[in-house]
Coordinates of C-alpha atoms in Angstrom, one line a residue:
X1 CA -38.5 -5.9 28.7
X2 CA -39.4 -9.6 28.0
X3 CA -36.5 -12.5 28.6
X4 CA -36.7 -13.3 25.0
X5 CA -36.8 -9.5 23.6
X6 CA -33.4 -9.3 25.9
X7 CA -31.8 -12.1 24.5
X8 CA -32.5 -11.5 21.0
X9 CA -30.6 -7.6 21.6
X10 CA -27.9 -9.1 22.5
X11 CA -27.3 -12.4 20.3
X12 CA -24.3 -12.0 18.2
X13 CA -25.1 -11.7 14.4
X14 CA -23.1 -14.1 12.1
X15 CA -19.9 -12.0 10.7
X16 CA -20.1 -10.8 6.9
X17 CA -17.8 -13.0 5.0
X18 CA -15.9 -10.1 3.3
X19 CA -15.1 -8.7 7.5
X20 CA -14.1 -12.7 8.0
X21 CA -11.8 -12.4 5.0
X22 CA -10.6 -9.4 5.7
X23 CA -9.5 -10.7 9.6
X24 CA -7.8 -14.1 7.8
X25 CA -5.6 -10.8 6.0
X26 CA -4.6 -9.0 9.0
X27 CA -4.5 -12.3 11.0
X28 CA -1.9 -14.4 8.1
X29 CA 0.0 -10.5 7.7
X30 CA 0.6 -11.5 11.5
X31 CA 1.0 -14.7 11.4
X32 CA 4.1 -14.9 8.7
X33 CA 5.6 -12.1 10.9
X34 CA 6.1 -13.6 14.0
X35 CA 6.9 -17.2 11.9
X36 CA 8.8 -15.8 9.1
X37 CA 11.8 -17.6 7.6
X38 CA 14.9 -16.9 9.4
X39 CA 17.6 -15.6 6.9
X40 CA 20.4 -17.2 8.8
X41 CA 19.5 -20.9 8.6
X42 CA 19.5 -22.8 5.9
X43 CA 19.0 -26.8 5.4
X44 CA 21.6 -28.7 3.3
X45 CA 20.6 -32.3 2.0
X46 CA 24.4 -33.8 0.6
X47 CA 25.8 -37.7 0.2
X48 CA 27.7 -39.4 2.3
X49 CA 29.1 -42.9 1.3
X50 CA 26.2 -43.2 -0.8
X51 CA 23.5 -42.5 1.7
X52 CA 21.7 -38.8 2.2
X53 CA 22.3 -36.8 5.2
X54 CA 20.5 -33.7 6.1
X55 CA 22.3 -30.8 8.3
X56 CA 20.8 -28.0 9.2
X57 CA 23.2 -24.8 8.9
X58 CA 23.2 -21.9 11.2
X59 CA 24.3 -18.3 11.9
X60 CA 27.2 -19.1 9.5
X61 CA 30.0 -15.9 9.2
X62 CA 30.5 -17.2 5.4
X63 CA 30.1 -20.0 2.9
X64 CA 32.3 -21.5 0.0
X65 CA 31.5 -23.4 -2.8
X66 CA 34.5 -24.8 -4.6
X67 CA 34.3 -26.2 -7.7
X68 CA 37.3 -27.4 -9.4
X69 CA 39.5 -24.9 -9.1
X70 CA 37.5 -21.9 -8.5
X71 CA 35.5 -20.9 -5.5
X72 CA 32.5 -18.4 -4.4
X73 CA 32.4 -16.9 -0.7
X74 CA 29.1 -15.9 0.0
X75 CA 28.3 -13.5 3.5
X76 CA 26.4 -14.2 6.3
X77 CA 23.2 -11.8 4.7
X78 CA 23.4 -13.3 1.5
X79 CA 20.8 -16.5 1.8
X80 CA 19.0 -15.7 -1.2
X81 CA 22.0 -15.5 -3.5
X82 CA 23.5 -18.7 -2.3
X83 CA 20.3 -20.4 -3.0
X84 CA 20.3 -18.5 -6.4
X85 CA 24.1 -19.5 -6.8
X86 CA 23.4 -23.6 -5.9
X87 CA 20.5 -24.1 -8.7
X88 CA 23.2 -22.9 -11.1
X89 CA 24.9 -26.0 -11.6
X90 CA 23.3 -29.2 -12.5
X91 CA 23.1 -32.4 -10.8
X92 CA 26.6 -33.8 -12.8
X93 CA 28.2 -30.9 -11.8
X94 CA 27.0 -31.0 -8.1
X95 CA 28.6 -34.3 -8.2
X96 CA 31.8 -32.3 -7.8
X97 CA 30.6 -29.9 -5.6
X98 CA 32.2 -28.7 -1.9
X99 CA 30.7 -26.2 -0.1
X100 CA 32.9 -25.3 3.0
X101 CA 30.8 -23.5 5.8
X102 CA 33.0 -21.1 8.7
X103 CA 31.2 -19.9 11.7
X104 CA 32.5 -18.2 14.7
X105 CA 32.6 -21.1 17.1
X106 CA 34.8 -23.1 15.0
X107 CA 38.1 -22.8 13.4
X108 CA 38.0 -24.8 11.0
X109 CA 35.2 -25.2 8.6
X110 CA 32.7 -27.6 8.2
X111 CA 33.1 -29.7 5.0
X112 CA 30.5 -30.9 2.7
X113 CA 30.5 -32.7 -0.3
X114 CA 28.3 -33.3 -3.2
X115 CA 25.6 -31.4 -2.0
X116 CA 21.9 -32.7 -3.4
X117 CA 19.7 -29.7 -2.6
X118 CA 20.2 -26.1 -0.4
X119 CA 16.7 -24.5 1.2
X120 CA 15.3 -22.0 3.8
X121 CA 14.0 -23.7 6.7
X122 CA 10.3 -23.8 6.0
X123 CA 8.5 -22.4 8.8
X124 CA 4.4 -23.3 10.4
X125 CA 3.9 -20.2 7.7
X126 CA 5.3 -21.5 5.1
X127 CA 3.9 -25.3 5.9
X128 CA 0.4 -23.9 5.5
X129 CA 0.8 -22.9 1.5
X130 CA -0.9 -26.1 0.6
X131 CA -4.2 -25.2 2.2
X132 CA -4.1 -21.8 0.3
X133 CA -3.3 -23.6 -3.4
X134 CA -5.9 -26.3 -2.7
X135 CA -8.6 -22.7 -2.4
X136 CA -6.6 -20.6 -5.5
X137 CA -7.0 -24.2 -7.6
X138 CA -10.6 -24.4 -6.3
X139 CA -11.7 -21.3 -7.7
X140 CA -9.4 -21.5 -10.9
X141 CA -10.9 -25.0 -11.9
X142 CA -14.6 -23.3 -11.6
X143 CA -13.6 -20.0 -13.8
X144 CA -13.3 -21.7 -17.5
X145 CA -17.0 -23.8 -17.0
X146 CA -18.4 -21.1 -16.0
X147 CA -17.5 -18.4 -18.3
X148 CA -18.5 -21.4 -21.4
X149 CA -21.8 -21.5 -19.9
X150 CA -22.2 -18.2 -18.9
X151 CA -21.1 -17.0 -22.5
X152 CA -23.4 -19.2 -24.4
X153 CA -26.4 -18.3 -22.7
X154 CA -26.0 -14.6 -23.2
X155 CA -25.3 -14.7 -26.7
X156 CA -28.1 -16.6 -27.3
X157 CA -30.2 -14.4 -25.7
X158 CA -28.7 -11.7 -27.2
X159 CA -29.7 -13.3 -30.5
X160 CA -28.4 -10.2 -32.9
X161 CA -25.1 -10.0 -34.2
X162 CA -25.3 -6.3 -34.5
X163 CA -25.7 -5.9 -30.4
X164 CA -22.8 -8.3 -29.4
X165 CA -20.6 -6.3 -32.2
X166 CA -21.5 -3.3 -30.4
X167 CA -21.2 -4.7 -27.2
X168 CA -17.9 -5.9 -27.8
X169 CA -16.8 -2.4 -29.8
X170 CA -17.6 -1.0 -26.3
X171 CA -16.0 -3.1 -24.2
X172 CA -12.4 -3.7 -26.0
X173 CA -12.5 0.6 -26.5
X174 CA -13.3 1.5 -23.1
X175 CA -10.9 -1.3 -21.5
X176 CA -7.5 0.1 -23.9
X177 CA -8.7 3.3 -23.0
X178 CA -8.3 3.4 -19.1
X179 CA -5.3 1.2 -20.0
X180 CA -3.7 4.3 -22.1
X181 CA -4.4 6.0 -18.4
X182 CA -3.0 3.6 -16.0
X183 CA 0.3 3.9 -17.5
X184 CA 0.7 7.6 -18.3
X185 CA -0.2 7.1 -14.6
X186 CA 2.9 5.2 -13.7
X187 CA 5.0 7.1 -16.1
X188 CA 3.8 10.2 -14.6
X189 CA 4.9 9.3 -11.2
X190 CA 7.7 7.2 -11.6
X191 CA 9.3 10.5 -13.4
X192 CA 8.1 12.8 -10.4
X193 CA 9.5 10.3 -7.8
X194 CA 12.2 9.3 -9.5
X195 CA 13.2 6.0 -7.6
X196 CA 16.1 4.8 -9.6
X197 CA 17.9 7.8 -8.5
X198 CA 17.0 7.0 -5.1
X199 CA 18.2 3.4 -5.4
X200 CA 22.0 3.2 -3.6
X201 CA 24.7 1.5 -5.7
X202 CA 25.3 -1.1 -2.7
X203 CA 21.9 -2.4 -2.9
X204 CA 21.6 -2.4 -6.6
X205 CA 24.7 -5.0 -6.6
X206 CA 23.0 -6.9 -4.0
X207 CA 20.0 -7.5 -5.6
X208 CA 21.4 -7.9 -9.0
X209 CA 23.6 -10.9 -7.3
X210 CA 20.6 -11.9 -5.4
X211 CA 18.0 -13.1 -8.4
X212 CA 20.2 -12.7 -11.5
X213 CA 20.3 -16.3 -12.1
X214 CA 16.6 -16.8 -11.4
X215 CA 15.9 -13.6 -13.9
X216 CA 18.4 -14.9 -16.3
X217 CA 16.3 -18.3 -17.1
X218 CA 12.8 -16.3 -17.5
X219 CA 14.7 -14.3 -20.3
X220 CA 16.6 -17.3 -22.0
X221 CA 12.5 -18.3 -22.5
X222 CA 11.6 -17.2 -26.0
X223 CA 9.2 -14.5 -25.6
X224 CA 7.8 -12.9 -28.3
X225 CA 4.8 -10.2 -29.6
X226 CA 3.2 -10.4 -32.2
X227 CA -0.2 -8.4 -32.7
X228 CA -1.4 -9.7 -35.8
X229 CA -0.6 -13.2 -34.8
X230 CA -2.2 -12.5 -31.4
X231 CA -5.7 -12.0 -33.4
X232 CA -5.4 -14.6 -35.4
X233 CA -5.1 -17.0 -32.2
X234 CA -8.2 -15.9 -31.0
X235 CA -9.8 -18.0 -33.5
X236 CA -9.0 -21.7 -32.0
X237 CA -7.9 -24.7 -34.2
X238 CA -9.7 -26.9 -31.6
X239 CA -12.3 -25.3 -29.1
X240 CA -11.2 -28.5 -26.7
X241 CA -7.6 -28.1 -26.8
X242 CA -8.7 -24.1 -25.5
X243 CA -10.5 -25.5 -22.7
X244 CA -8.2 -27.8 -21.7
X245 CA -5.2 -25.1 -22.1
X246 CA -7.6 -22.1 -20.2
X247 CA -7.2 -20.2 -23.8
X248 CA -9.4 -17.5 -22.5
X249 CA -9.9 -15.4 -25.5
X250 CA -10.8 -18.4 -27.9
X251 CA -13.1 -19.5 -25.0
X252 CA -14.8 -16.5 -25.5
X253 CA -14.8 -16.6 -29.3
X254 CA -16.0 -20.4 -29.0
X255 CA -18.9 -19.3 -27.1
X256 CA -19.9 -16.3 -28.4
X257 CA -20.3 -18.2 -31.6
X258 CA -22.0 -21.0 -30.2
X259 CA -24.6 -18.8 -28.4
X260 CA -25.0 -16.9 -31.7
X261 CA -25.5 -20.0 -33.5
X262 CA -28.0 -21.4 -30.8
X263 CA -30.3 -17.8 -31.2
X264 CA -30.4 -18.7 -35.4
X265 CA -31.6 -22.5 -35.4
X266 CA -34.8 -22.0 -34.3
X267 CA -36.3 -22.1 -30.3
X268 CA -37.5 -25.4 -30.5
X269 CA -33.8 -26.8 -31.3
X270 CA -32.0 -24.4 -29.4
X271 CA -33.8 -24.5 -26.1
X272 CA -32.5 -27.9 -24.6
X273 CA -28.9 -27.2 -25.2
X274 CA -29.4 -23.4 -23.6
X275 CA -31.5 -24.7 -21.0
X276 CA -28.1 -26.9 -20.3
X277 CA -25.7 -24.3 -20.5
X278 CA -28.3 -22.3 -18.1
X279 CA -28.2 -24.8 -15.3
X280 CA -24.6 -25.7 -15.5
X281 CA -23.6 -21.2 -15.1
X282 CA -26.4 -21.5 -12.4
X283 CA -24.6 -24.7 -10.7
X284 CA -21.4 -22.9 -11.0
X285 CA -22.3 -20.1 -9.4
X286 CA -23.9 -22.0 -6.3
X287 CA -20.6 -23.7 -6.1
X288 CA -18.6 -20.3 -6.0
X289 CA -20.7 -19.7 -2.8
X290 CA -19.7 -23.1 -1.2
X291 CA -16.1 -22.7 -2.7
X292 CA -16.5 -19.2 -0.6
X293 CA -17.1 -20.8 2.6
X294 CA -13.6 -21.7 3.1
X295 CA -11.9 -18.1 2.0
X296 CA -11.0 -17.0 4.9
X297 CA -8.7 -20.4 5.9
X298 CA -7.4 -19.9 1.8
X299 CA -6.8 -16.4 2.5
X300 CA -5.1 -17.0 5.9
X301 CA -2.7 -19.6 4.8
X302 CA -1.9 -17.7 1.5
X303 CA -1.2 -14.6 2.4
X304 CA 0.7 -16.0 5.7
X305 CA 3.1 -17.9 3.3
X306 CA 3.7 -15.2 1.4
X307 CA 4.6 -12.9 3.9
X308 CA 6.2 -15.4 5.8
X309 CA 8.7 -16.3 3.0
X310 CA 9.4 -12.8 1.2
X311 CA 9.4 -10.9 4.9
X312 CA 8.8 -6.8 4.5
X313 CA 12.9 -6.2 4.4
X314 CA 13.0 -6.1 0.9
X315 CA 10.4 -3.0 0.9
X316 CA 13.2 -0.7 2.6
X317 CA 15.8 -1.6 -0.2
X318 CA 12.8 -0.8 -3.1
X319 CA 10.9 1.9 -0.9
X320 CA 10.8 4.2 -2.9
X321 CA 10.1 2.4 -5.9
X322 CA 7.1 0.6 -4.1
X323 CA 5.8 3.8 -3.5
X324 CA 5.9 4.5 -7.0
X325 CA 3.9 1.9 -8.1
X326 CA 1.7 1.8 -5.1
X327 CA 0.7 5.5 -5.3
X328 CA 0.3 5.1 -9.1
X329 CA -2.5 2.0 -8.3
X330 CA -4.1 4.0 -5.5
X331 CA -4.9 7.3 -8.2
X332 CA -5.9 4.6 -11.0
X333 CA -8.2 2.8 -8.4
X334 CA -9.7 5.9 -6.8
X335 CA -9.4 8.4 -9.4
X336 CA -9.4 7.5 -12.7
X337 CA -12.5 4.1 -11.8
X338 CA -14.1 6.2 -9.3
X339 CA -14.4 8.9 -12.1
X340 CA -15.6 6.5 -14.7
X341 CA -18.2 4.6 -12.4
X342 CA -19.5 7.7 -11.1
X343 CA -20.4 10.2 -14.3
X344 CA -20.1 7.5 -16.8
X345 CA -21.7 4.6 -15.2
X346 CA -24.1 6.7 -12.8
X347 CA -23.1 4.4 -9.8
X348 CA -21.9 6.0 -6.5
X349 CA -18.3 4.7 -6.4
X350 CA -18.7 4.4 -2.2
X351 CA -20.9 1.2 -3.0
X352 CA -18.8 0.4 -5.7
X353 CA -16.2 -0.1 -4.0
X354 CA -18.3 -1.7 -1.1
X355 CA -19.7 -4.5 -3.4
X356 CA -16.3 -5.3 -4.8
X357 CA -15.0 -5.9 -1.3
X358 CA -15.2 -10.2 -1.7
X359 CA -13.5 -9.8 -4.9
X360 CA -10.9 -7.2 -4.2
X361 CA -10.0 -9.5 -1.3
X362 CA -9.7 -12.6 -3.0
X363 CA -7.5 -10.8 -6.1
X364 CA -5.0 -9.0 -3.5
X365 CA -4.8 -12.9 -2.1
X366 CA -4.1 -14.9 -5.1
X367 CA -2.9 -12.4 -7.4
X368 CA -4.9 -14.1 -10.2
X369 CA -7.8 -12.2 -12.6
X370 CA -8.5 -15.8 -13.5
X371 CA -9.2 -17.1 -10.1
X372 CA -11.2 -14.3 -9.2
X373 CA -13.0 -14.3 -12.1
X374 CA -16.0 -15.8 -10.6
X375 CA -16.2 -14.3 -7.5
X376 CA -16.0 -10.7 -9.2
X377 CA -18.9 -12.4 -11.8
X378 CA -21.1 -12.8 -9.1
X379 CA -20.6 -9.5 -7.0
X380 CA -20.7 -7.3 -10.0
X381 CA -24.2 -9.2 -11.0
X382 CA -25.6 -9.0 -7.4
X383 CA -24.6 -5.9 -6.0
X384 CA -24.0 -3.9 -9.1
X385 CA -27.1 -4.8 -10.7
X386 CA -25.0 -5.8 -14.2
X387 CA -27.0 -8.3 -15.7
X388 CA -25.7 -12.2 -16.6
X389 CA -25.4 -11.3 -20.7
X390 CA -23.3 -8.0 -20.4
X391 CA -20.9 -9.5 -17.1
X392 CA -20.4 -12.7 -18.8
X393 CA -19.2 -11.1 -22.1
X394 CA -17.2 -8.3 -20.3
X395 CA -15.7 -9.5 -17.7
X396 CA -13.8 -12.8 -18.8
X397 CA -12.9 -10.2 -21.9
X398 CA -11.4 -8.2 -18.7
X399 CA -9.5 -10.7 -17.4
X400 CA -7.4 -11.0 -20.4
X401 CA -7.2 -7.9 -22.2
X402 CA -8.3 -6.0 -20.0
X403 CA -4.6 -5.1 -17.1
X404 CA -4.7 -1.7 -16.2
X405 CA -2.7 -2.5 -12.8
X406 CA -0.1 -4.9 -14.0
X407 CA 0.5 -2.1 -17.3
X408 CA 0.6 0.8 -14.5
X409 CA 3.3 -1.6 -13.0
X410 CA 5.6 -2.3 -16.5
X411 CA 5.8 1.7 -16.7
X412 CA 7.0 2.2 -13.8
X413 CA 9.2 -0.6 -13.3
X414 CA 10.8 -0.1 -16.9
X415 CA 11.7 3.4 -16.1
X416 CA 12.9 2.6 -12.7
X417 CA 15.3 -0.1 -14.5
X418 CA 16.7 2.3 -17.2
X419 CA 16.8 5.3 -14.2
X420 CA 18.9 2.7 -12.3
X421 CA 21.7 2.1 -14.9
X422 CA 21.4 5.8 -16.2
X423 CA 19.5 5.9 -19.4
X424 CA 17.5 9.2 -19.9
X425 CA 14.2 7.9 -21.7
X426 CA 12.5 10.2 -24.4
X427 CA 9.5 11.5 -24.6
X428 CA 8.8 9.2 -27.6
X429 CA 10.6 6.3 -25.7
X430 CA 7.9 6.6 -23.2
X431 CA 5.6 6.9 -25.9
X432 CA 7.0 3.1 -26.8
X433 CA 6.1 2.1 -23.6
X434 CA 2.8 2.9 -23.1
X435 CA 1.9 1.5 -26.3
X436 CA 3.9 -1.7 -26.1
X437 CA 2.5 -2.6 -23.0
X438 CA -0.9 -2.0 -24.1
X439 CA -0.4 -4.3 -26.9
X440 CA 1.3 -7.0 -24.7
X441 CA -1.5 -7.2 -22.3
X442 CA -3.6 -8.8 -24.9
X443 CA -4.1 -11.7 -24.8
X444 CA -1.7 -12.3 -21.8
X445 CA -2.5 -15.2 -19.6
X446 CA -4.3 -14.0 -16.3
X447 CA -2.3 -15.4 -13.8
X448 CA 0.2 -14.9 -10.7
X449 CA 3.6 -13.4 -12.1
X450 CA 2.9 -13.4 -15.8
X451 CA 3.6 -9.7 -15.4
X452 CA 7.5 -10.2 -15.4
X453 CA 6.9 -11.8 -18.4
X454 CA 5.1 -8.8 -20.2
X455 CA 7.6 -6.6 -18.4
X456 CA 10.2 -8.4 -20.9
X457 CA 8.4 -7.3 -23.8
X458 CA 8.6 -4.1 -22.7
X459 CA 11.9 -3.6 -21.8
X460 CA 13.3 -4.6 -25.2
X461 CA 11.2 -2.3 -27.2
X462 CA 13.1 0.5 -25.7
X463 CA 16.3 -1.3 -25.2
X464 CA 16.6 -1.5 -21.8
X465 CA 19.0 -4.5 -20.2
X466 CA 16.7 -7.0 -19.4
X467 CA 18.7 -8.0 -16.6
X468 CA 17.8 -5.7 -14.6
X469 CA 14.3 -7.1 -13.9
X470 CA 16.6 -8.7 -11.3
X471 CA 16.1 -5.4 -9.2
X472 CA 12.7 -5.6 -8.5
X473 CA 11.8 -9.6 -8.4
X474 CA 12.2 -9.4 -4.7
X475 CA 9.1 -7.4 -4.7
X476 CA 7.1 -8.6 -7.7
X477 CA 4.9 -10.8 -5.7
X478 CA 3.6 -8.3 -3.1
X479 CA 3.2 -5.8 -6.0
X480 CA 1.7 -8.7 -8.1
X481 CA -1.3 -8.5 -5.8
X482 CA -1.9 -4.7 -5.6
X483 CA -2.1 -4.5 -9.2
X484 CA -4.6 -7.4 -9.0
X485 CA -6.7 -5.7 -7.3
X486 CA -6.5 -2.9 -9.7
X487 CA -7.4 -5.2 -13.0
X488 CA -10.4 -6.6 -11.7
X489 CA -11.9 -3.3 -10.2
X490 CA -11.1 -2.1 -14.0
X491 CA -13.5 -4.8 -15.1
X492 CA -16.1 -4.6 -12.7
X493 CA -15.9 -0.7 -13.4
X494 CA -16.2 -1.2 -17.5
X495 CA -18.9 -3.7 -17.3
X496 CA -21.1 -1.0 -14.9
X497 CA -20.4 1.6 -18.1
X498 CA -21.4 -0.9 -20.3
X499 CA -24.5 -1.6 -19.1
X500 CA -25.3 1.7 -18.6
X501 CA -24.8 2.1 -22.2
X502 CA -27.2 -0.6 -23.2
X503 CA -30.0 1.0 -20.6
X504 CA -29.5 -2.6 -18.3
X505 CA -27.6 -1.7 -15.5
X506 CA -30.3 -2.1 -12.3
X507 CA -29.3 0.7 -10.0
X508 CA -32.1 -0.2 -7.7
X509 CA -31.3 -3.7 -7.6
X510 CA -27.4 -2.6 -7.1
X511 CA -28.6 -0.1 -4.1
X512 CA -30.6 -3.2 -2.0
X513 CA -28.2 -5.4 -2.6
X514 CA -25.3 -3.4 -1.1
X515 CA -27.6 -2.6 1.8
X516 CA -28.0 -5.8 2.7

């Protein structure tokens, strides 16, 4: 064997990007484990004859704030509701604040008045978040261009108002459909598993103490439902202001008329502006790939921040209630898609699943729909073989209306709550449910935590205390991107049935794509 045939066996191929995103994962998962916030320290900025001084507190055996003439004692576990209990009073009435801190080496405590601000000590994991924000903003800033572009040129080439009608019949029926499934999914299991049941009293009061004042501000925000008003706003006063606000529905409205408009003034007037609109979705998606170059730093730091920050102690308290809503996701993903990509769509759902790994990554990261909006554009056009018009119609569709993780998640969580302080739902209860969060989905902005607010909705269509959303907040964030994951598979899935439907979907362009 020839010198050069020997080196050329055993040069080292450049890595995938979807194995190097998925080795930033397991790398940050370690990374905010071994440099995870320690829930025994805490740093305390107060005033001191006018000038700031910063202390940092440690392995306290208890804590006192006195104010006036009452008093809190907090325990030496109880980090998260001291911070919880501090951003309760305002800066007039910190002013008058002492907080009084005992520890076993001391007999007398350690005073402190007019505390400014109480935090965790931010760790190397936690210092990082930046460099993940700076990649979620990145691909969030690129999503609303590119759907506008993307959008116009395939209604324009669509050119008949009849085939967007029926592709949009299609897409809006299919998506509430598998929605209907997710959450008699959730409801299904959550009444199997029962985990409010499971939930000891001692941690209920813990948690409740822990983010009841953070829960109690999210429900003082007016939050209201409207359906008919939600249709109505998908017609936008002022197609700018819904750029500028990421409206996504009226963006989609706004183009599709535009491209329909484009396909009726003739070719000769319509072909500079689409020619535009071409270039700008075909500049959008080259920068997606450059904007891809740095995932796996975006990735690492994100998901090392997170973990770093929230920890994994939380999951024993909710086990059960994770599990819940994880198994629930995992039947959705793998039953209920796989089923519809495989005898609806005609696509094996092994390399479905294979040319959604980018994507699925990226969502589980950010835990926004919006933000991987483009990255799921371009994987569902290249390795799926959906073409431009029917992915650029469907999919930014999907990523507002479209939640069949996040509505799997407001079942089970909204049974869990009323389980927890004893209420027996009814079968029509349930019923309520599933159809309110179906409706609350619409329309619902696609982006990191807005579930809590649907979740709300929810809750008070069937009567259920809204406080106790306080329960499960500790783990709405690591939830928040397993059901991610979930919504945008659901899209990518729906637009491969679409497709199919229309006679577009390129199965042998989907099949050398995935092989390579």
């Amino acid at each position: 064997m020839s010198k050069t045939r020997l080196v050329e066996n055993f040069s080292f191929r450049k890595p995938k990007l979807h194995n190097m995103i998925l080795l930033a994962l397991l790398l940050g998962t370690i990374f905010g484990a071994v440099f995870n916030v320690d829930e025994h320290k805490l740093e305390l900025r107060y005033r001191v004859n006018g000038t700031e001084e910063l202390v940092l507190i440690e392995q306290w055996e208890s804590l006192d704030f006195v104010h006036g003439e009452s008093s809190e004692t907090f325990g030496r576990d109880d980090q998260i509701a001291i911070l919880q209990f501090f951003r309760g009073f305002d800066r007039t009435e910190r002013k008058n604040l002492t907080l009084l801190v005992y520890t076993r080496d001391e007999e007398e405590p350690s005073r402190y008045e007019e505390p400014i601000s109480i935090e965790k000590v931010e760790t190397i994991a936690t210092l990082i978040r930046p460099v993940g924000a700076i990649f979620l903003r990145l691909l969030m800033f690129i999503a609303i261009p590119l759907v506008l572009a993307s959008l116009i040129v395939g209604a324009a080439t669509l050119g008949d108002i009849r085939k967007v009608a029926r592709l949009g019949g299609k897409t809006i029926g299919i998506y509430v459909a598998t929605t209907c499934v997710a959450i008699t999914i959730g409801l299904t299991i959550v009444n199997l598993i029962k985990p409010g049941d499971r939930l000891p009293s001692e941690s209920q009061e813990k948690l409740m103490a822990a983010y009841q004042p953070d829960i109690s501000t999210r429900i003082e925000q007016e939050v209201e439902f409207d359906l008919i008003d939600t249709f109505v706003n998908i017609v936008p006063t002022n197609p700018i202001e819904a750029l500028a606000s990421a409206e996504m529905l009226q963006i989609v409205f706004f183009a599709v008329m535009v491209g329909l408009t484009l396909s009726l003034v003739g070719k000769e007037k319509a072909q500079p502006l689409v020619a535009f609109f071409d270039s700008l979705s075909a500049t959008m998606i080259k920068m997606v790939n450059l904007i891809m170059l740095t995932a796996p730093l975006g990735v690492f730091a994100l998901i090392a921040a997170t973990v770093g920050e929230f920890g994994f102690e939380i999951l024993q308290t909710l086990f059960w209630y994770a599990v819940a809503v994880v198994g629930g996701l995992l039947l959705h993903l793998f039953g209920t898609i796989s089923l519809l990509v495989r005898f609806v769509a005609k696509v094996s759902p092994r390399k479905f699943f294979r040319a959604l790994r980018k994507p699925m990554l990226i969502a589980f990261t950010t835990s926004s729909s919006a933000a991987t909006l483009p990255v799921n554009m371009e994987s569902t056009e290249k390795n799926l073989g959906v073409p431009k018009q029917v992915t650029s119609f469907v999919l930014p569709l999907g990523a507002t209306i479209n939640m069949d993780g996040t509505s799997l998640y407001q079942a089970v969580a909204a049974v869990f709550i009323a389980q927890v302080y004893g209420f027996d739902l009814t079968l029509g209860q349930q019923l309520t449910v599933l159809l309110t969060a179906v409706l609350a989905s619409i329309g619902t902005a696609p982006v990191p935590g807005v579930g809590i607010i649907m979740l709300i909705i929810v809750l008070r269509a069937v009567h259920i205390p809204e406080e106790g959303i306080a329960l499960i907040l500790g783990v709405d964030r690591i939830l928040d991107m397993s059901r991610t994951v979930v919504n945008i598979a659901g899209d990518a899935a729906v637009a491969c049935v679409v497709a199919r439907s229309e006679g577009v979907l390129n199965a042998s362009a989907a099949s050398v794509n995935e092989s390579g």
